[in-house]
Short mmCIF file of N, CA and C in Angstrom, two decimals:
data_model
loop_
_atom_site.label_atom_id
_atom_site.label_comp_id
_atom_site.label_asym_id
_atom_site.label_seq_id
_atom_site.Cartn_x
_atom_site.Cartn_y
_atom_site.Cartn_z
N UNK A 1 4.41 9.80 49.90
CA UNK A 1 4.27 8.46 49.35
C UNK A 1 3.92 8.56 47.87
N UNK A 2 4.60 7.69 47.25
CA UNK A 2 4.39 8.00 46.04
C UNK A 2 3.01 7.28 44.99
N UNK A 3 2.52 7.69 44.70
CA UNK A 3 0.85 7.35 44.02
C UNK A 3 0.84 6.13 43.30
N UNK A 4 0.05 5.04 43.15
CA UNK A 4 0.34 4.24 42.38
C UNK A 4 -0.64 4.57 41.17
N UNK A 5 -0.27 4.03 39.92
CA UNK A 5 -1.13 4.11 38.70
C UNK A 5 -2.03 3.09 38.54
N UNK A 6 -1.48 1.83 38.90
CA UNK A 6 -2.07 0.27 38.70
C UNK A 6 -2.15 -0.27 39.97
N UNK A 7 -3.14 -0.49 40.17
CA UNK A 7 -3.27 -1.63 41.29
C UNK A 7 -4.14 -2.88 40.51
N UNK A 8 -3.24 -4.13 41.24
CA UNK A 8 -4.15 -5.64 40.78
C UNK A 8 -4.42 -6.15 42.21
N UNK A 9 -5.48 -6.60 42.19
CA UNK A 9 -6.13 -6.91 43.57
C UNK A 9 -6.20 -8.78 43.37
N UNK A 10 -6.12 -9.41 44.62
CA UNK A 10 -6.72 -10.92 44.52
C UNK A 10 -6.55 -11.53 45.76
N UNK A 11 -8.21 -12.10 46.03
CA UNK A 11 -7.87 -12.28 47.38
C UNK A 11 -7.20 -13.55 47.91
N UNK A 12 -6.95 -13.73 49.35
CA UNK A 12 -5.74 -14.74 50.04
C UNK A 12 -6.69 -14.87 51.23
N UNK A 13 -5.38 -15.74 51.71
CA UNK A 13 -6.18 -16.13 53.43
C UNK A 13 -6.36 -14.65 54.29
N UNK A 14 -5.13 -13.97 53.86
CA UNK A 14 -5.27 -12.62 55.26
C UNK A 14 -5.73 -11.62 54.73
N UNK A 15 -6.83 -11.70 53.75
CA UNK A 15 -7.27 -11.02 53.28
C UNK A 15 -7.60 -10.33 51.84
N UNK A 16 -6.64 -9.60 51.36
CA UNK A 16 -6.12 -8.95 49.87
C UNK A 16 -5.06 -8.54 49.23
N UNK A 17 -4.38 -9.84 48.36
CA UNK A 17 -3.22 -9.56 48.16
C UNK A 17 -2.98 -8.28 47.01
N UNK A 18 -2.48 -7.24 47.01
CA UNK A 18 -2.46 -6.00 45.97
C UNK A 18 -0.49 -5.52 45.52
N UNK A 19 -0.66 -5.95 44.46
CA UNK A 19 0.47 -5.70 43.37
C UNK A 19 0.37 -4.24 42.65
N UNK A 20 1.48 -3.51 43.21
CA UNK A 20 0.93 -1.72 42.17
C UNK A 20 2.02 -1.80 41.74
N UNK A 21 1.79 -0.63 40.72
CA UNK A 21 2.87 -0.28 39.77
C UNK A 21 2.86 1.37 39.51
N UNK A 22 3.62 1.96 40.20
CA UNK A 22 4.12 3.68 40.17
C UNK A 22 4.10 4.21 38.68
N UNK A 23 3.93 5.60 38.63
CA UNK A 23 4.54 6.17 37.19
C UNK A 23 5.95 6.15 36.85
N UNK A 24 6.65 5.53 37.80
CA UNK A 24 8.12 5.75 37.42
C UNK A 24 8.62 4.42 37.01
N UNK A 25 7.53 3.31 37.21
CA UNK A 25 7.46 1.98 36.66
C UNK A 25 7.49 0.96 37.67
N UNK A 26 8.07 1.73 39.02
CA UNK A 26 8.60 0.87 40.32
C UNK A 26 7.33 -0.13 40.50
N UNK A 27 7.46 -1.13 41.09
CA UNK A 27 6.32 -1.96 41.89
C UNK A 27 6.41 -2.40 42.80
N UNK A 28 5.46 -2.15 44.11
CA UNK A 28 5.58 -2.95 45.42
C UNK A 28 4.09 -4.06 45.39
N UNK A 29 4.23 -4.81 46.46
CA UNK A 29 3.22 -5.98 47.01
C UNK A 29 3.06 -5.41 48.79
N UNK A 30 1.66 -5.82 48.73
CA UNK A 30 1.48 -5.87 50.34
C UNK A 30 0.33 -6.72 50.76
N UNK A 31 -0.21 -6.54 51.71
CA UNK A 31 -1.29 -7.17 52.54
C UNK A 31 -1.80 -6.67 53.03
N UNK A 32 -3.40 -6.64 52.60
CA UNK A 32 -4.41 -5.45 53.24
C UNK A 32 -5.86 -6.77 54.37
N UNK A 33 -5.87 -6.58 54.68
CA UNK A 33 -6.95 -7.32 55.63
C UNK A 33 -8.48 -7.45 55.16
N UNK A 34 -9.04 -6.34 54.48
CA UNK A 34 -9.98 -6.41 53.60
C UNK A 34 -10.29 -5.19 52.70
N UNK A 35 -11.05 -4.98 51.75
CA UNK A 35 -11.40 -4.36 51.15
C UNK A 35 -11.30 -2.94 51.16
N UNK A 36 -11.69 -2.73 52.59
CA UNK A 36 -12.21 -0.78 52.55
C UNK A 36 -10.95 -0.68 53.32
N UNK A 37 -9.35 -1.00 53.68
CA UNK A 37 -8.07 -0.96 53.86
C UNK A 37 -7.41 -0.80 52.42
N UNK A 38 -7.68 -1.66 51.26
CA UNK A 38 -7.48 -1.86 50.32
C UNK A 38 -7.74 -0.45 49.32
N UNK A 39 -9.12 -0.36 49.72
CA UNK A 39 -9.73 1.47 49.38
C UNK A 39 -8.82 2.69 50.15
N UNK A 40 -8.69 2.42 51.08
CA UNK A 40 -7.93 3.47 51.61
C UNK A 40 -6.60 3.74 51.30
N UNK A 41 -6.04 2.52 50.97
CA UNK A 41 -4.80 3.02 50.25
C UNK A 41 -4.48 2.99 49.02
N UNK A 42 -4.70 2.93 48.16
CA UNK A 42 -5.08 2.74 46.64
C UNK A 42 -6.40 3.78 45.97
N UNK A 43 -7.22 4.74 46.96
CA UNK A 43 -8.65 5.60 46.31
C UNK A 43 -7.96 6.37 44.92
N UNK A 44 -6.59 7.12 44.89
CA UNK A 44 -5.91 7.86 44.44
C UNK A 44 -4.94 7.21 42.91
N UNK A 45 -5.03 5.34 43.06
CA UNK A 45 -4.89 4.89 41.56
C UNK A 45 -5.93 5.37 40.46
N UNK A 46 -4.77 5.06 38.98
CA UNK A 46 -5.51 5.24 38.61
C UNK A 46 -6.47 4.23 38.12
N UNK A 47 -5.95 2.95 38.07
CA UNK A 47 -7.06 1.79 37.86
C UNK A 47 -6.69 0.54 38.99
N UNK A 48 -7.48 0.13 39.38
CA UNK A 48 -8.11 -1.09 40.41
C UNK A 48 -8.51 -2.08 39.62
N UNK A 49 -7.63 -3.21 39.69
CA UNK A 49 -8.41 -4.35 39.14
C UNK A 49 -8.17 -5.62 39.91
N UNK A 50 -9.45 -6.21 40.13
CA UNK A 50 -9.46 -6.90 40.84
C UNK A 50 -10.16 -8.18 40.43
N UNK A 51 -9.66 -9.54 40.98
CA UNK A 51 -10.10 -10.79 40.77
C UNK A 51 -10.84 -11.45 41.20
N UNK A 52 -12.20 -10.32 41.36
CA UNK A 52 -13.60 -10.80 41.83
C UNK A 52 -14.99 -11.05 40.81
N UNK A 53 -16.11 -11.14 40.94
CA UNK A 53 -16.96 -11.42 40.54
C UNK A 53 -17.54 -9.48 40.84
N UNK A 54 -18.06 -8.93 40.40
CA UNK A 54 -18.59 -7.34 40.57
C UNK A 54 -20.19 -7.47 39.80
N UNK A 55 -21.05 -6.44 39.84
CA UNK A 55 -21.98 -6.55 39.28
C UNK A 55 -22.82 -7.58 39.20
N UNK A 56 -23.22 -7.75 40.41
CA UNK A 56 -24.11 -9.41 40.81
C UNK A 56 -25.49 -9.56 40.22
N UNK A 57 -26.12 -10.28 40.08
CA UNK A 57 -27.85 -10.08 39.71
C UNK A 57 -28.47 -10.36 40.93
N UNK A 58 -29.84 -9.39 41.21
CA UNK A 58 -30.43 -9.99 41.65
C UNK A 58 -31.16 -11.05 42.10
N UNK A 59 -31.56 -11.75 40.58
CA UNK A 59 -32.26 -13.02 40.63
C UNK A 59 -32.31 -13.06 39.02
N UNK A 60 -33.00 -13.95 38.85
CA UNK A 60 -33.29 -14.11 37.14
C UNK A 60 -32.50 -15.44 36.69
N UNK A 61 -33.03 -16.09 35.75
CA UNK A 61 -31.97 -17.33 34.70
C UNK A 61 -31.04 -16.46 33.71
N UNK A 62 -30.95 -15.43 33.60
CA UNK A 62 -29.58 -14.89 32.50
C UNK A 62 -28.11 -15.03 33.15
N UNK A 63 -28.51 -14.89 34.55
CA UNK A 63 -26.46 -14.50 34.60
C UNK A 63 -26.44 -13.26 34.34
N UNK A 64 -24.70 -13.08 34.19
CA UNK A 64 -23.89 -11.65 33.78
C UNK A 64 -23.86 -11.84 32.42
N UNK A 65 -24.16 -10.75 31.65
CA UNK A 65 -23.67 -10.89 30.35
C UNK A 65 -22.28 -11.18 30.03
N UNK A 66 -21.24 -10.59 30.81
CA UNK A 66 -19.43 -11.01 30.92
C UNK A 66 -19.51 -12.15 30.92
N UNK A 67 -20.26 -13.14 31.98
CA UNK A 67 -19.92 -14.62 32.05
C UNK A 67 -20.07 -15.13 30.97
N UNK A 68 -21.37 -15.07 30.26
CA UNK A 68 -21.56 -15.84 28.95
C UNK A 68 -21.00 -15.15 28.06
N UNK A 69 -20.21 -13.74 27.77
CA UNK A 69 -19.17 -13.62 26.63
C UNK A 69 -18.10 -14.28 26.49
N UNK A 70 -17.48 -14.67 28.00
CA UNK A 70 -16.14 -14.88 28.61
C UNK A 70 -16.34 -16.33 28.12
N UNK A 71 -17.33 -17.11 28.94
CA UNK A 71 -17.34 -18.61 28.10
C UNK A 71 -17.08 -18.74 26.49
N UNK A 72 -18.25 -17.79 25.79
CA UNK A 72 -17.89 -18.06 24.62
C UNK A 72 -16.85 -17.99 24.00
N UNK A 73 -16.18 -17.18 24.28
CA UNK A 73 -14.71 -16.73 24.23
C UNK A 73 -13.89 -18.04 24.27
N UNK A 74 -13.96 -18.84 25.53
CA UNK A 74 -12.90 -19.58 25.82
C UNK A 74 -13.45 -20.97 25.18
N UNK A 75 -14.40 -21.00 24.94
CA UNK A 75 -14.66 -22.37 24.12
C UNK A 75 -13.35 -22.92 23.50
N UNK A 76 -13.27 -24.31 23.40
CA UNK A 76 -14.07 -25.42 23.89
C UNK A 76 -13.68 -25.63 25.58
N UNK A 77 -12.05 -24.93 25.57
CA UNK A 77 -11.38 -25.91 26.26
C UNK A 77 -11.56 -25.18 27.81
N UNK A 78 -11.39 -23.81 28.26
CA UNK A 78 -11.77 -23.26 29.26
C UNK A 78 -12.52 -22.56 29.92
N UNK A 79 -13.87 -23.25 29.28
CA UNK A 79 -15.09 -22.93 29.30
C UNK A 79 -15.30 -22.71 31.06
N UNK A 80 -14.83 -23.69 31.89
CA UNK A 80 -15.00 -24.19 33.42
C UNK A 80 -14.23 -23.07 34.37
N UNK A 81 -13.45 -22.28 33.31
CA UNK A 81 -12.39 -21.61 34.19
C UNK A 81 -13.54 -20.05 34.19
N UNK A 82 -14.51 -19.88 34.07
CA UNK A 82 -15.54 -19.04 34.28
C UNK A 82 -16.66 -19.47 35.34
N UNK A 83 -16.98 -19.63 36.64
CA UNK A 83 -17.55 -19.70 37.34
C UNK A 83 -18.70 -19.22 37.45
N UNK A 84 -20.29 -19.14 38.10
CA UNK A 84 -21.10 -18.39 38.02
C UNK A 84 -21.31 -17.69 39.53
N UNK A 85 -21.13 -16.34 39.69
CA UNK A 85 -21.04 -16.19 41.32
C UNK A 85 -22.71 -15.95 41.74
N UNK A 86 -22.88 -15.85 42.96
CA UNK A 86 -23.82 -16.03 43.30
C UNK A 86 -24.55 -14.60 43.05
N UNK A 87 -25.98 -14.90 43.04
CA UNK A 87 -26.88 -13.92 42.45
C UNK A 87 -26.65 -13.04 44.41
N UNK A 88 -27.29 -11.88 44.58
CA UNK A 88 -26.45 -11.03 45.64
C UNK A 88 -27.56 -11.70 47.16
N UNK A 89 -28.31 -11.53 46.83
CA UNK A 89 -29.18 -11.84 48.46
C UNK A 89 -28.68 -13.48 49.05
N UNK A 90 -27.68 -14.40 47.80
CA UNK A 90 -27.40 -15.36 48.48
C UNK A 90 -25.77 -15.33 48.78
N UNK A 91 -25.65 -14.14 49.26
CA UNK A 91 -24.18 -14.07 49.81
C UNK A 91 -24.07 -13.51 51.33
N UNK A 92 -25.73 -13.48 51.46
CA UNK A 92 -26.29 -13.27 53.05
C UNK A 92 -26.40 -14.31 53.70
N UNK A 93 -26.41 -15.49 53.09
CA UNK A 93 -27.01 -16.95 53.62
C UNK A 93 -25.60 -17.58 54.64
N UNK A 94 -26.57 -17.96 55.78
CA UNK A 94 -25.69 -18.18 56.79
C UNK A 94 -24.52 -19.64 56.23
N UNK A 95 -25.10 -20.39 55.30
CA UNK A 95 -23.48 -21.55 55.15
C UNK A 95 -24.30 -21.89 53.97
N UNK A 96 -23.02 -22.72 52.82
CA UNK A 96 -23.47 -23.35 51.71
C UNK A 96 -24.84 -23.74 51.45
N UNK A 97 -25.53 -24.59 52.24
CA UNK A 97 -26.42 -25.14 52.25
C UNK A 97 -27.58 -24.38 51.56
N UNK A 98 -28.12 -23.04 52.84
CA UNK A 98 -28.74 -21.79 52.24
C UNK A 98 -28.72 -21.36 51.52
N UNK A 99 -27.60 -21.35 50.78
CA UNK A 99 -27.24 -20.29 49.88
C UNK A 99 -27.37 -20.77 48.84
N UNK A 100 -27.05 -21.74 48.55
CA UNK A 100 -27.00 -22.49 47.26
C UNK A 100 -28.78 -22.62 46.67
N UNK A 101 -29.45 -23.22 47.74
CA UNK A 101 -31.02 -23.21 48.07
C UNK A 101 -31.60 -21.89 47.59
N UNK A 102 -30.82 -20.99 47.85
CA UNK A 102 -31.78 -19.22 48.20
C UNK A 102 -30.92 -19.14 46.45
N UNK A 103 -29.99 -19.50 46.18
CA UNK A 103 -29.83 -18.87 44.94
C UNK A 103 -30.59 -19.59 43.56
N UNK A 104 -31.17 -21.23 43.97
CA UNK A 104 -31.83 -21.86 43.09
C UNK A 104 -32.93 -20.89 42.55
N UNK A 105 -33.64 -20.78 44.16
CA UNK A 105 -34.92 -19.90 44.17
C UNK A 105 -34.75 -19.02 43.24
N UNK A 106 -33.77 -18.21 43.31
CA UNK A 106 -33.69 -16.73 42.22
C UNK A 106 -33.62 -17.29 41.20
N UNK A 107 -32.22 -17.76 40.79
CA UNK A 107 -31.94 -17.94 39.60
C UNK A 107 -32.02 -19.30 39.09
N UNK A 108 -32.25 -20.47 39.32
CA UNK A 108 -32.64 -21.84 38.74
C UNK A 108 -31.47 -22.42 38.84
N UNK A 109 -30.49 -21.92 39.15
CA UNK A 109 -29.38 -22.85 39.46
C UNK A 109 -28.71 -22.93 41.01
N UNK A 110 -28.40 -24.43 41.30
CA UNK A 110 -27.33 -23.88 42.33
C UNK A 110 -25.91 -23.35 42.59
N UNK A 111 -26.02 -22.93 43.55
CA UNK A 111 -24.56 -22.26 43.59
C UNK A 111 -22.84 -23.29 43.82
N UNK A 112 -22.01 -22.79 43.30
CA UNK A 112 -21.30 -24.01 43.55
C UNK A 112 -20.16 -24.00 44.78
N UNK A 113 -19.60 -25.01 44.81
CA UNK A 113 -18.79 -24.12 46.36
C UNK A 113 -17.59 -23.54 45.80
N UNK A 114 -17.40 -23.15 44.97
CA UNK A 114 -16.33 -22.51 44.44
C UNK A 114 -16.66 -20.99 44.77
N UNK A 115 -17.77 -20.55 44.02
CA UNK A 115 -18.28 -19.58 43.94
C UNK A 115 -18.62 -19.21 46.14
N UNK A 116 -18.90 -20.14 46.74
CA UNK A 116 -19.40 -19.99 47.74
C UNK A 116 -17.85 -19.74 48.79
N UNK A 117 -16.94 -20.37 48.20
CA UNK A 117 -15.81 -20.13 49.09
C UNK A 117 -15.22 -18.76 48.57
N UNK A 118 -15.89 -18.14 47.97
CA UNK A 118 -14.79 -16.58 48.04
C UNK A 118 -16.21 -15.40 47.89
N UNK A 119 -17.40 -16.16 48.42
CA UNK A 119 -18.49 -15.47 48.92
C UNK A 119 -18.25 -14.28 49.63
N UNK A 120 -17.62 -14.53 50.97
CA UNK A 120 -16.95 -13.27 51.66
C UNK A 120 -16.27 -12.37 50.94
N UNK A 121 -15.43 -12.62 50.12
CA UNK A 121 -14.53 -11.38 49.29
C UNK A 121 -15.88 -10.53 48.25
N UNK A 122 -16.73 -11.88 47.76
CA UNK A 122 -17.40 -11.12 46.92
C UNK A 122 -18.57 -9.95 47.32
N UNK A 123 -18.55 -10.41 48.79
CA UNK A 123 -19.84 -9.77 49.43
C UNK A 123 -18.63 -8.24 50.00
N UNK A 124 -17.73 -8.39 50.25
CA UNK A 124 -17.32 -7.34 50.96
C UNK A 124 -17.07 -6.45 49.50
N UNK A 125 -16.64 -6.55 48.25
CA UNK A 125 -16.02 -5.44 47.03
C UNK A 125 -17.50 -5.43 46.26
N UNK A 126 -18.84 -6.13 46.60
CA UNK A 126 -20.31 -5.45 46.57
C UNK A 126 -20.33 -4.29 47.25
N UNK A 127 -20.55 -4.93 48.48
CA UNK A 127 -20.76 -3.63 49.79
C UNK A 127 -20.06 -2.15 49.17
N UNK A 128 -18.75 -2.63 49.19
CA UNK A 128 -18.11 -1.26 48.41
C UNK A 128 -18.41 -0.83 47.68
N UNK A 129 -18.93 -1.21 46.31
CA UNK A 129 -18.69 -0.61 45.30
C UNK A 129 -20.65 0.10 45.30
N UNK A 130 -21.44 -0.48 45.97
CA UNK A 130 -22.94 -0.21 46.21
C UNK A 130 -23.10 0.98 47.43
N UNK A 131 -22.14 1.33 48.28
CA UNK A 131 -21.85 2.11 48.85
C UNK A 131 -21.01 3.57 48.39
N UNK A 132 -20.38 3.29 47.66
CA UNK A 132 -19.18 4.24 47.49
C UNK A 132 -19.12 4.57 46.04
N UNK A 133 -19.78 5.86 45.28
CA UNK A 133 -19.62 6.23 44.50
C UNK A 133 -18.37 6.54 43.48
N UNK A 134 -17.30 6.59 44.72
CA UNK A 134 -16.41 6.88 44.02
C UNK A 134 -15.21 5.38 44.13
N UNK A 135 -15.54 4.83 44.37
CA UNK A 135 -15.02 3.11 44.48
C UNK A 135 -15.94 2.67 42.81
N UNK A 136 -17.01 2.96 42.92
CA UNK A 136 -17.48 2.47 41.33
C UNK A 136 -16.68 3.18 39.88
N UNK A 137 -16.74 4.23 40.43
CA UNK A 137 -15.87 4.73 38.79
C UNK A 137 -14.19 4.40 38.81
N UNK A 138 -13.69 3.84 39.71
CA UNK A 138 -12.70 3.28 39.70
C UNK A 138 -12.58 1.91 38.88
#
């Protein structure tokens, strides 16, 4: 099988949609079910990029430093198209409600359901990347 160089990751209903691109330039698409499927076939790219939220905070009023570069960046007009994902212990919370609540607590804001509807993707490419040493330097 031939190695891919690029993988772009983004998730869907059945899971993770992933777009690669070979050294010979070729590109295929497929459908992986979640994350550590996604790892298993792709460990051997050479870059993974994916259309998640990574590097969560614990708690605190700062945020990610990315988020507030990325806003500033897009001022005036797509300021909104930067989301704030949830700080990490509220991606344990059993439904919106909790979570939004448990993330005030940390961080002074609530969570929004944007951020809360791709909670699952964000909690599963945490898990990974807090697990798997070699999923982080990817």
């Amino acid at each position: 099988m031939q190695m891919e160089t690029y993988v772009g990751l983004d998730g869907c209903k059945a899971g993770w949609f992933a777009v690669s691109l070979g050294p010979s330039g070729a590109w295929r698409f497929d459908i992986h079910r979640d994350i550590a499927a996604v790892w298993d076939r792709y460990r051997e790219a050479n870059i993974i990029l994916v259309d998640i939220p990574i590097g969560l905070v614990e708690s605190g009023p700062d945020g990610r430093q990315c988020d507030t570069i990325a806003r500033r960046l897009l001022r005036p007009n797509r300021v909104s198209s930067v989301f704030t994902p949830p700080a990490r212990p509220a991606l344990d919370a059993p439904d919106y409600q909790a979570a939004s609540a448990l993330n005030k607590s940390l961080t002074g804001r609530g969570l929004s359901k944007q951020s809360w509807a791709i909670a699952p993707k964000i909690r599963q490419v945490d898990r990974l990347l807090r697990e798997d040493e070699e999923a982080r330097g990817k």
